[in-house]
Short mmCIF file of C-alpha atoms in Angstrom, two decimals:
data_model
loop_
_atom_site.label_atom_id
_atom_site.label_comp_id
_atom_site.label_asym_id
_atom_site.label_seq_id
_atom_site.Cartn_x
_atom_site.Cartn_y
_atom_site.Cartn_z
CA MET A 1 31.29 -50.45 25.11
CA LYS A 2 30.25 -48.72 21.90
CA LEU A 3 29.49 -45.06 21.26
CA TYR A 4 26.49 -44.16 19.06
CA SER A 5 25.30 -40.96 17.43
CA ASP A 6 21.68 -39.83 17.86
CA THR A 7 21.00 -41.11 14.35
CA GLU A 8 22.39 -44.51 15.28
CA LEU A 9 20.37 -44.54 18.50
CA ALA A 10 17.22 -43.82 16.46
CA SER A 11 18.06 -46.85 14.31
CA ILE A 12 18.62 -49.03 17.38
CA LEU A 13 15.28 -47.90 18.84
CA ASN A 14 13.52 -48.58 15.55
CA GLN A 15 11.11 -50.99 17.24
CA PRO A 16 7.30 -50.85 16.89
CA ILE A 17 6.76 -50.32 20.66
CA PHE A 18 8.99 -47.24 20.86
CA HIS A 19 7.28 -45.59 17.89
CA GLN A 20 3.89 -46.42 19.34
CA ILE A 21 4.79 -44.81 22.68
CA GLY A 22 6.20 -41.74 20.94
CA GLN A 23 3.10 -41.32 18.78
CA VAL A 24 0.81 -41.52 21.82
CA ALA A 25 2.96 -38.91 23.60
CA ASP A 26 2.85 -36.64 20.51
CA LYS A 27 -0.96 -36.85 20.40
CA MET A 28 -1.16 -35.91 24.10
CA GLY A 29 1.36 -33.12 23.72
CA VAL A 30 3.95 -34.38 26.25
CA GLU A 31 7.63 -35.31 26.16
CA CYS A 32 8.55 -38.92 26.82
CA TYR A 33 11.90 -40.71 27.11
CA VAL A 34 13.25 -44.22 27.59
CA VAL A 35 15.56 -44.00 30.61
CA GLY A 36 17.79 -45.89 33.00
CA GLY A 37 19.12 -49.42 32.54
CA TYR A 38 17.79 -49.89 29.02
CA VAL A 39 19.75 -46.86 27.79
CA ARG A 40 22.86 -47.86 29.72
CA ASP A 41 22.80 -51.35 28.25
CA ILE A 42 22.51 -50.09 24.68
CA PHE A 43 26.02 -48.61 25.05
CA LEU A 44 27.31 -51.66 26.94
CA GLU A 45 25.92 -53.86 24.13
CA ARG A 46 24.05 -55.97 26.61
CA PRO A 47 20.61 -57.45 25.92
CA CYS A 48 17.89 -55.81 28.02
CA ASP A 49 14.09 -56.15 28.00
CA ASP A 50 13.43 -53.92 31.03
CA ILE A 51 11.99 -50.76 29.52
CA ASP A 52 11.36 -47.72 31.70
CA VAL A 53 9.68 -44.65 30.23
CA VAL A 54 9.54 -41.26 31.91
CA VAL A 55 6.89 -38.81 30.82
CA VAL A 56 7.00 -35.06 31.46
CA GLY A 57 3.37 -35.23 32.58
CA SER A 58 1.28 -38.21 33.65
CA GLY A 59 2.83 -41.58 33.02
CA ILE A 60 -0.44 -43.23 33.96
CA GLU A 61 -2.33 -41.31 31.25
CA ILE A 62 0.18 -42.24 28.56
CA ALA A 63 0.09 -45.90 29.63
CA THR A 64 -3.72 -45.89 29.63
CA GLN A 65 -3.89 -44.42 26.12
CA LEU A 66 -1.25 -46.84 24.83
CA LYS A 67 -3.30 -49.79 26.16
CA LYS A 68 -6.37 -48.49 24.31
CA GLU A 69 -4.46 -48.30 21.04
CA LEU A 70 -2.90 -51.72 21.42
CA GLY A 71 -6.23 -53.32 22.34
CA ARG A 72 -6.48 -56.94 23.49
CA ASP A 73 -2.78 -57.63 23.09
CA ALA A 74 -1.98 -55.31 26.03
CA HIS A 75 -2.73 -55.45 29.74
CA LEU A 76 -2.61 -52.32 31.94
CA SER A 77 -1.74 -52.22 35.65
CA VAL A 78 -1.98 -48.89 37.46
CA PHE A 79 -0.27 -48.12 40.77
CA LYS A 80 -1.80 -44.76 41.74
CA ASN A 81 0.00 -44.58 45.10
CA PHE A 82 3.32 -44.59 43.28
CA GLY A 83 2.21 -42.62 40.22
CA THR A 84 3.30 -45.45 37.93
CA ALA A 85 1.73 -47.83 35.42
CA GLN A 86 2.82 -50.98 33.61
CA VAL A 87 1.77 -52.15 30.19
CA LYS A 88 2.30 -55.85 29.34
CA ILE A 89 2.21 -56.45 25.62
CA ARG A 90 1.67 -59.95 24.28
CA ASN A 91 2.94 -61.27 20.98
CA THR A 92 4.91 -58.19 19.99
CA VAL A 93 8.02 -58.23 17.83
CA PHE A 94 11.08 -56.88 19.65
CA ASN A 95 14.64 -57.17 18.40
CA GLY A 96 13.42 -59.57 15.74
CA GLU A 97 11.75 -61.94 18.17
CA LYS A 98 8.13 -62.44 19.14
CA LYS A 99 7.80 -62.05 22.88
CA GLU A 100 5.88 -60.60 25.82
CA LEU A 101 7.16 -57.18 26.72
CA GLU A 102 6.75 -55.09 29.89
CA VAL A 103 6.99 -51.31 29.83
CA GLU A 104 6.97 -49.24 33.01
CA PHE A 105 5.69 -45.63 32.88
CA VAL A 106 6.27 -42.88 35.41
CA GLY A 107 5.78 -39.17 35.41
CA ALA A 108 8.88 -36.99 35.72
CA ARG A 109 9.20 -35.91 39.34
CA ARG A 110 11.33 -34.30 41.96
CA GLU A 111 11.79 -35.99 45.31
CA SER A 112 12.74 -34.98 48.84
CA TYR A 113 13.20 -37.21 51.89
CA ASN A 114 12.81 -37.17 55.64
CA ARG A 115 15.94 -38.41 57.39
CA ASP A 116 14.31 -41.46 59.01
CA SER A 117 12.49 -42.79 55.95
CA ARG A 118 13.23 -44.02 52.43
CA LYS A 119 9.73 -42.93 51.38
CA PRO A 120 10.08 -39.77 49.30
CA ILE A 121 7.90 -36.68 49.18
CA VAL A 122 7.07 -36.52 45.48
CA GLU A 123 6.14 -33.54 43.27
CA ASP A 124 5.68 -33.22 39.51
CA GLY A 125 8.91 -32.15 37.83
CA THR A 126 10.88 -31.70 34.64
CA LEU A 127 13.08 -34.23 32.90
CA GLU A 128 16.04 -32.51 34.59
CA ASP A 129 14.40 -33.01 38.01
CA ASP A 130 13.84 -36.66 37.19
CA GLN A 131 17.44 -37.20 36.12
CA ASN A 132 18.66 -35.43 39.26
CA ARG A 133 16.93 -38.04 41.41
CA ARG A 134 18.49 -41.00 39.60
CA ASP A 135 20.99 -43.12 41.54
CA PHE A 136 24.04 -43.05 39.24
CA THR A 137 25.18 -41.07 36.22
CA ILE A 138 25.21 -44.25 34.04
CA ASN A 139 21.51 -44.75 34.91
CA ALA A 140 20.51 -41.07 34.42
CA MET A 141 20.74 -41.00 30.62
CA ALA A 142 17.53 -40.63 28.60
CA ILE A 143 16.64 -41.02 24.89
CA SER A 144 13.68 -39.15 23.40
CA LEU A 145 10.81 -41.13 21.90
CA ASN A 146 8.86 -38.16 20.51
CA THR A 147 8.72 -38.19 16.70
CA GLY A 148 10.52 -34.87 16.18
CA SER A 149 13.49 -35.77 18.40
CA PHE A 150 13.38 -39.59 18.25
CA GLY A 151 16.77 -41.05 19.29
CA LYS A 152 18.18 -37.84 20.82
CA LEU A 153 20.32 -38.61 23.91
CA VAL A 154 19.94 -36.41 26.98
CA ASP A 155 22.97 -36.89 29.24
CA PRO A 156 23.37 -33.97 31.66
CA PHE A 157 25.78 -35.78 34.04
CA ASN A 158 28.21 -37.24 31.47
CA GLY A 159 27.00 -40.77 32.17
CA LEU A 160 28.36 -41.79 28.79
CA ALA A 161 31.86 -40.70 29.80
CA ASP A 162 31.57 -42.60 33.07
CA LEU A 163 30.46 -45.70 31.14
CA GLU A 164 33.49 -45.35 28.88
CA ASP A 165 35.83 -44.86 31.87
CA GLY A 166 34.22 -47.66 33.92
CA ILE A 167 33.18 -45.42 36.82
CA ILE A 168 30.23 -45.51 39.20
CA ALA A 169 29.34 -41.99 40.37
CA THR A 170 26.20 -40.23 41.56
CA PRO A 171 24.56 -37.36 39.59
CA LEU A 172 24.47 -35.06 42.64
CA ASP A 173 26.33 -34.93 45.98
CA PRO A 174 26.78 -38.66 46.86
CA GLU A 175 26.16 -38.06 50.55
CA VAL A 176 22.74 -36.57 49.71
CA THR A 177 22.03 -39.38 47.25
CA PHE A 178 22.84 -42.08 49.80
CA SER A 179 21.18 -40.30 52.70
CA ASP A 180 17.95 -39.91 50.70
CA ASP A 181 17.86 -43.64 49.82
CA PRO A 182 20.51 -45.71 51.62
CA LEU A 183 19.72 -48.79 49.52
CA ARG A 184 21.61 -46.98 46.77
CA MET A 185 24.81 -47.82 48.65
CA MET A 186 24.22 -51.51 48.04
CA ARG A 187 23.20 -50.78 44.43
CA CYS A 188 26.43 -48.81 43.97
CA ILE A 189 28.52 -51.82 45.01
CA ARG A 190 26.33 -54.19 43.05
CA PHE A 191 26.71 -52.23 39.78
CA ALA A 192 30.47 -51.90 40.33
CA THR A 193 30.65 -55.70 40.83
CA GLN A 194 28.45 -56.68 37.91
CA LEU A 195 30.03 -54.25 35.46
CA ASN A 196 33.59 -54.54 36.80
CA PHE A 197 33.65 -50.75 37.30
CA MET A 198 35.52 -48.62 39.83
CA ILE A 199 33.62 -46.53 42.40
CA GLU A 200 34.55 -42.86 42.01
CA ASP A 201 36.53 -41.52 45.00
CA ALA A 202 33.96 -39.02 46.32
CA THR A 203 31.25 -41.64 45.93
CA PHE A 204 33.26 -44.19 47.88
CA ASP A 205 33.99 -41.64 50.63
CA ALA A 206 30.24 -41.14 50.90
CA LEU A 207 29.74 -44.91 51.26
CA GLU A 208 32.11 -44.84 54.27
CA HIS A 209 30.48 -41.78 55.83
CA MET A 210 26.90 -42.97 55.29
CA ALA A 211 27.27 -46.72 55.97
CA GLU A 212 25.23 -46.58 59.21
CA ARG A 213 22.22 -45.27 57.20
CA ILE A 214 21.81 -48.76 55.73
CA LYS A 215 20.13 -49.71 59.03
CA ILE A 216 16.88 -47.95 58.01
CA VAL A 217 16.55 -50.19 54.94
CA SER A 218 14.54 -53.40 55.23
CA MET A 219 16.64 -56.54 55.15
CA GLU A 220 14.42 -57.91 52.33
CA ARG A 221 15.68 -55.08 50.05
CA ILE A 222 19.28 -55.55 51.13
CA GLU A 223 19.07 -59.31 50.52
CA VAL A 224 18.03 -58.76 46.88
CA GLU A 225 21.11 -56.62 46.19
CA LEU A 226 23.39 -58.96 48.18
CA ASN A 227 22.24 -61.96 46.14
CA LYS A 228 22.88 -60.07 42.91
CA ILE A 229 26.44 -59.45 44.12
CA MET A 230 26.74 -63.13 45.00
CA MET A 231 25.60 -64.14 41.52
CA SER A 232 28.04 -61.89 39.68
CA ALA A 233 31.03 -63.30 37.77
CA VAL A 234 33.52 -62.25 40.49
CA PRO A 235 31.49 -61.81 43.69
CA SER A 236 34.55 -61.09 45.84
CA ARG A 237 34.77 -57.62 44.26
CA GLY A 238 31.52 -56.56 45.89
CA LEU A 239 32.25 -58.13 49.25
CA VAL A 240 35.64 -56.46 49.43
CA GLU A 241 34.04 -53.07 48.69
CA MET A 242 31.38 -53.76 51.37
CA GLU A 243 34.18 -54.54 53.85
CA ARG A 244 36.23 -51.48 52.88
CA CYS A 245 33.34 -49.02 53.36
CA GLY A 246 31.94 -50.60 56.54
CA LEU A 247 28.68 -52.05 55.17
CA LEU A 248 29.77 -55.65 55.65
CA SER A 249 30.36 -55.26 59.40
CA ILE A 250 26.72 -54.06 59.68
CA ILE A 251 25.08 -56.54 57.36
CA LEU A 252 27.22 -59.70 57.81
CA PRO A 253 29.53 -59.11 60.81
CA GLU A 254 30.27 -62.81 61.11
CA LEU A 255 32.17 -62.60 57.84
CA SER A 256 33.77 -59.23 58.55
CA VAL A 257 35.41 -60.47 61.76
CA LEU A 258 37.39 -63.02 59.71
CA ASN A 259 39.38 -60.14 58.27
CA VAL A 260 42.23 -60.37 60.74
CA VAL A 261 45.62 -62.07 60.98
CA GLU A 262 47.03 -62.77 64.46
CA GLN A 263 50.63 -63.59 65.16
CA LYS A 264 52.10 -65.34 68.17
CA ASN A 265 55.65 -66.55 68.70
CA GLY A 266 56.35 -65.70 65.12
CA ARG A 267 53.52 -67.87 63.80
CA SER A 268 50.43 -66.43 62.09
CA HIS A 269 47.33 -67.91 60.52
CA LYS A 270 46.01 -66.97 57.06
CA ASN A 271 43.44 -64.22 56.59
CA ASN A 272 40.27 -66.25 56.56
CA PHE A 273 38.22 -63.43 55.07
CA TYR A 274 40.26 -63.25 51.88
CA HIS A 275 40.59 -67.04 51.80
CA THR A 276 36.79 -67.27 51.91
CA LEU A 277 36.42 -64.83 49.03
CA GLU A 278 38.93 -66.83 46.97
CA VAL A 279 36.89 -69.99 47.60
CA LEU A 280 33.71 -68.14 46.60
CA ASP A 281 35.30 -66.94 43.35
CA ASN A 282 36.55 -70.43 42.64
CA VAL A 283 33.03 -71.79 43.02
CA ALA A 284 31.64 -69.00 40.79
CA LYS A 285 34.08 -69.99 38.04
CA LYS A 286 32.79 -73.55 38.15
CA GLN A 287 29.10 -72.73 38.33
CA SER A 288 26.72 -71.58 35.69
CA ILE A 289 24.39 -68.69 36.60
CA ASN A 290 21.24 -70.48 37.71
CA ASP A 291 19.03 -70.75 40.73
CA THR A 292 20.83 -73.63 42.41
CA SER A 293 24.26 -72.12 42.10
CA LEU A 294 23.28 -69.26 44.43
CA TRP A 295 23.13 -71.58 47.41
CA LEU A 296 26.39 -73.29 46.60
CA ARG A 297 27.92 -69.81 46.59
CA TRP A 298 26.36 -69.08 49.98
CA ALA A 299 27.84 -72.35 51.26
CA ALA A 300 31.25 -71.17 49.99
CA LEU A 301 30.78 -67.79 51.67
CA LEU A 302 29.86 -69.37 55.01
CA HIS A 303 32.03 -72.48 54.95
CA ASP A 304 34.61 -71.04 57.40
CA ILE A 305 32.23 -68.75 59.27
CA GLY A 306 32.88 -70.65 62.52
CA LYS A 307 36.65 -69.94 62.54
CA ALA A 308 36.42 -66.68 64.53
CA LYS A 309 34.65 -68.51 67.38
CA THR A 310 36.90 -71.58 67.38
CA LYS A 311 40.33 -69.95 66.94
CA ARG A 312 42.77 -71.07 69.62
CA TRP A 313 46.51 -70.85 70.17
CA ASP A 314 48.25 -74.14 70.92
CA PRO A 315 51.96 -73.80 71.71
CA ALA A 316 52.59 -77.23 70.29
CA THR A 317 50.72 -76.94 67.00
CA GLY A 318 50.14 -73.21 66.52
CA TRP A 319 46.77 -71.72 65.58
CA THR A 320 43.86 -74.15 65.51
CA PHE A 321 40.19 -73.95 64.45
CA HIS A 322 38.93 -77.28 65.80
CA ASN A 323 35.35 -78.14 64.89
CA HIS A 324 34.84 -74.85 63.08
CA ASN A 325 32.67 -76.74 60.57
CA PHE A 326 30.20 -77.79 63.30
CA THR A 327 30.22 -74.33 64.88
CA GLY A 328 29.74 -72.78 61.43
CA MET A 329 26.86 -75.08 60.64
CA LYS A 330 25.02 -73.87 63.78
CA MET A 331 25.57 -70.23 62.70
CA VAL A 332 23.89 -70.70 59.29
CA ALA A 333 20.24 -70.61 60.45
CA PRO A 334 20.58 -67.40 62.53
CA ILE A 335 22.37 -65.69 59.61
CA PHE A 336 19.71 -66.79 57.13
CA ARG A 337 16.94 -65.69 59.49
CA ARG A 338 18.48 -62.24 60.01
CA LEU A 339 19.16 -61.67 56.29
CA LYS A 340 15.62 -62.85 55.38
CA LEU A 341 17.03 -65.68 53.27
CA PRO A 342 14.78 -68.74 52.83
CA MET A 343 14.65 -70.96 55.91
CA GLY A 344 13.63 -74.16 54.07
CA GLN A 345 15.63 -76.61 51.99
CA GLU A 346 18.05 -73.88 50.77
CA MET A 347 19.17 -73.14 54.33
CA HIS A 348 19.44 -76.85 55.20
CA TYR A 349 21.52 -77.42 52.04
CA VAL A 350 23.97 -74.69 53.12
CA GLU A 351 24.06 -76.13 56.66
CA LYS A 352 24.93 -79.57 55.29
CA LEU A 353 27.74 -78.31 53.08
CA VAL A 354 29.23 -76.15 55.83
CA GLU A 355 29.19 -79.08 58.24
CA LEU A 356 30.67 -81.60 55.74
CA HIS A 357 33.20 -79.40 53.95
CA MET A 358 36.14 -80.86 55.90
CA ARG A 359 35.21 -84.50 55.26
CA PRO A 360 36.51 -84.98 51.70
CA GLN A 361 39.77 -83.30 52.70
CA ALA A 362 40.16 -85.64 55.67
CA ILE A 363 39.61 -88.59 53.35
CA ALA A 364 42.02 -87.18 50.77
CA ASP A 365 44.68 -86.75 53.46
CA ASP A 366 44.53 -90.48 54.26
CA ILE A 367 44.18 -93.68 52.34
CA VAL A 368 40.99 -93.35 50.30
CA THR A 369 39.05 -96.37 51.56
CA ASP A 370 35.69 -97.64 50.37
CA SER A 371 34.38 -97.35 53.94
CA ALA A 372 35.22 -93.63 54.32
CA VAL A 373 33.83 -92.76 50.90
CA ARG A 374 30.70 -94.81 51.55
CA ARG A 375 30.06 -92.86 54.77
CA LEU A 376 30.59 -89.57 52.96
CA LEU A 377 28.16 -90.57 50.24
CA ASN A 378 25.61 -91.59 52.87
CA ASP A 379 25.87 -88.27 54.70
CA ALA A 380 26.02 -85.97 51.63
CA GLY A 381 23.34 -87.75 49.63
CA ASP A 382 22.34 -86.03 46.42
CA ASP A 383 24.50 -83.02 47.26
CA ILE A 384 27.76 -84.96 47.03
CA ASP A 385 28.85 -83.39 43.74
CA ASP A 386 28.29 -79.86 45.08
CA LEU A 387 30.22 -80.80 48.22
CA MET A 388 33.16 -81.99 46.15
CA THR A 389 33.04 -78.80 44.08
CA LEU A 390 33.19 -76.73 47.27
CA CYS A 391 36.07 -78.76 48.68
CA GLU A 392 38.10 -78.48 45.48
CA ALA A 393 37.44 -74.70 45.47
CA ASP A 394 38.70 -74.65 49.09
CA ILE A 395 42.22 -75.57 48.01
CA THR A 396 43.80 -72.11 47.82
CA SER A 397 47.35 -72.96 48.83
CA LYS A 398 50.04 -70.96 47.06
CA ASN A 399 52.27 -74.05 47.26
CA GLU A 400 51.63 -75.52 43.81
CA ILE A 401 53.05 -78.93 44.72
CA LYS A 402 50.80 -79.22 47.80
CA LYS A 403 47.83 -77.99 45.76
CA LYS A 404 48.46 -80.56 43.05
CA ILE A 405 48.62 -83.39 45.64
CA PHE A 406 45.32 -82.32 47.20
CA LEU A 407 43.54 -82.07 43.85
CA GLU A 408 44.88 -85.45 42.77
CA ASN A 409 43.59 -86.99 46.02
CA PHE A 410 40.20 -85.35 45.42
CA ARG A 411 40.20 -86.90 41.96
CA MET A 412 40.65 -90.31 43.61
CA VAL A 413 37.76 -89.57 46.00
CA ARG A 414 35.58 -88.66 43.00
CA GLU A 415 36.52 -91.89 41.26
CA LYS A 416 35.59 -93.92 44.36
CA LEU A 417 32.32 -92.05 44.60
CA ALA A 418 31.54 -92.81 40.95
CA ASP A 419 32.33 -96.51 41.49
CA LEU A 420 30.14 -96.70 44.59
CA VAL A 421 27.21 -94.94 42.89
CA GLU A 422 27.55 -97.25 39.90
CA LYS A 423 27.33 -100.23 42.27
CA ASP A 424 24.15 -98.65 43.70
CA TYR A 425 25.54 -98.41 47.24
CA LYS A 426 23.20 -95.49 47.87
CA ARG A 427 20.31 -97.90 47.87
CA LEU A 428 22.14 -100.30 50.23
CA LEU A 429 23.44 -97.84 52.80
CA GLN A 430 20.50 -97.98 55.22
CA PRO A 431 20.26 -101.31 57.09
CA CYS A 432 17.19 -103.35 56.19
CA ILE A 433 16.32 -103.58 59.93
CA ASP A 434 15.02 -100.19 61.05
CA GLY A 435 14.33 -98.50 64.37
CA ASN A 436 10.64 -99.45 64.51
CA GLU A 437 11.47 -103.14 64.17
CA ILE A 438 14.17 -102.86 66.84
CA MET A 439 11.67 -101.25 69.28
CA GLN A 440 9.07 -103.93 68.55
CA MET A 441 11.61 -106.72 68.89
CA PHE A 442 12.88 -105.66 72.32
CA GLY A 443 9.75 -103.91 73.65
CA LEU A 444 11.47 -100.50 73.70
CA LYS A 445 10.19 -96.96 73.35
CA PRO A 446 12.26 -94.33 71.48
CA SER A 447 15.41 -94.17 73.56
CA ARG A 448 19.17 -94.06 73.63
CA GLU A 449 19.31 -97.88 73.41
CA VAL A 450 17.40 -97.86 70.12
CA GLY A 451 19.79 -95.24 68.73
CA VAL A 452 22.84 -97.28 69.77
CA LEU A 453 21.53 -100.42 68.09
CA LYS A 454 20.57 -98.55 64.91
CA GLN A 455 23.99 -96.91 64.67
CA TYR A 456 25.72 -100.21 65.33
CA LEU A 457 23.97 -101.83 62.36
CA LYS A 458 24.55 -98.78 60.15
CA ASP A 459 28.28 -98.67 60.97
CA ALA A 460 28.54 -102.39 60.16
CA VAL A 461 26.96 -101.84 56.76
CA LEU A 462 29.01 -98.72 55.97
CA ASP A 463 32.24 -100.39 57.02
CA ASN A 464 31.35 -103.41 54.88
CA ARG A 465 31.64 -105.75 57.88
CA VAL A 466 28.38 -107.39 56.98
CA GLU A 467 26.13 -107.67 53.94
CA ASN A 468 22.99 -105.57 54.09
CA GLU A 469 20.84 -108.66 54.40
CA ARG A 470 18.38 -109.63 57.08
CA GLU A 471 19.93 -112.80 58.41
CA PRO A 472 23.54 -111.59 59.11
CA LEU A 473 22.26 -108.24 60.40
CA MET A 474 19.81 -110.01 62.78
CA GLN A 475 22.64 -112.08 64.18
CA MET A 476 24.75 -108.97 64.82
CA LEU A 477 21.73 -107.20 66.36
CA MET A 478 21.10 -110.06 68.81
CA GLU A 479 24.76 -110.19 69.87
CA LYS A 480 24.88 -106.44 70.49
CA ALA A 481 21.52 -106.47 72.36
CA GLN A 482 22.74 -109.29 74.61
CA GLU A 483 25.92 -107.32 75.30
CA MET A 484 23.69 -104.36 76.36
CA GLY A 485 21.55 -106.59 78.59
CA LEU A 486 18.47 -106.46 76.34
CA LYS A 487 16.24 -109.44 75.70
CA PRO A 488 13.78 -110.04 72.86
CA HIS A 489 10.21 -109.01 73.76
CA THR A 490 7.78 -111.98 73.90
#
């Protein structure tokens, strides 16, 4: 973080668009300020193109006049119901680059809320009123764009000090702030996670007291904040805070219930909640921030989700979680549906990785045979590399010798996979005699018998007991069919 004087802020804001906005405001005789995240990120020295401008008057009128002055290079969108407007400016120079810029305008306002709604009752207000309604002190700072006071920082809640100290706090009473708009609780945790900040004590106490209020927020809005937490550098920070304040047990109870350690006859199992978060962080370290990495992170978060349902005590072996991967796989779709996450290929991808996440470990525990790796490659398909990344991240043992052995075995699995791909086994995995031909050959309709014959041929190919060629496969098929009492259809 870097501190700047008003003169230095004026120099940083020395961009054509900010002067144009200030000149329009001067002509119309109103105050205007750049506010929120753009101001915060100046001090954090983070790039930001999201520009929000608050006007002590009509934001729509300022935006309309700015569009007139910019002419064809600008496009105006007005949202009268919300009292806001957006100006998109094409081919403008900003921070030395030519780009398209979006500027949001809103009139300064004061807000009040009914208890059962996030929709505020809005009235015109002063800059102070507008800053009062902001979610956090670090987002309540404003910088003047008017010519006479250009670059002057207005910081009534010491947001700059909170930035310097790494603290998330609300401008007013946090219980009022969260009660008015409960989504701010998720935003509080999200900002703390993204910025690696601490949540101020009174603010965290309010999170605990107000957690139930999150239920009036649509899951679509919660999902946006949750995904931003998931995509942060260390996502476990946010999930731990959600668990501590009680939000996680409301939003994702299936994960929260893993936060337990049971002991019997002096034997306990590991805390699967914290293990899961360690796996998630391990995946985050390996992944770049892009669209596909989000779903690998969700697979990491849900990979052991079935353990609470499958936990059993066995006097002979201790605590067991048999088939937790299959149970977990079945839990993925209901969780995605409830959280309003996409139900298409993204959900199926997570299902697949949750179901298969034990397979590479089982192979690595044993002799790494071509047959076992070939089956894994067949089942994982194009997601094999992500599956291996998840499985390597899943090795969280504190026993360094054991960990080294596992990772070395995984390296051998990866080598086998590379060899098989190079030999184009992926193309050869499916037998060249398919189900339709089997039905035609024996006069069968879709049935258990067809499935048995198909699987028999597939297993033979995967186990390398026969070449994937028509003649040897046909011979095996006839022998198996005769054994089952089936005769060729004439």
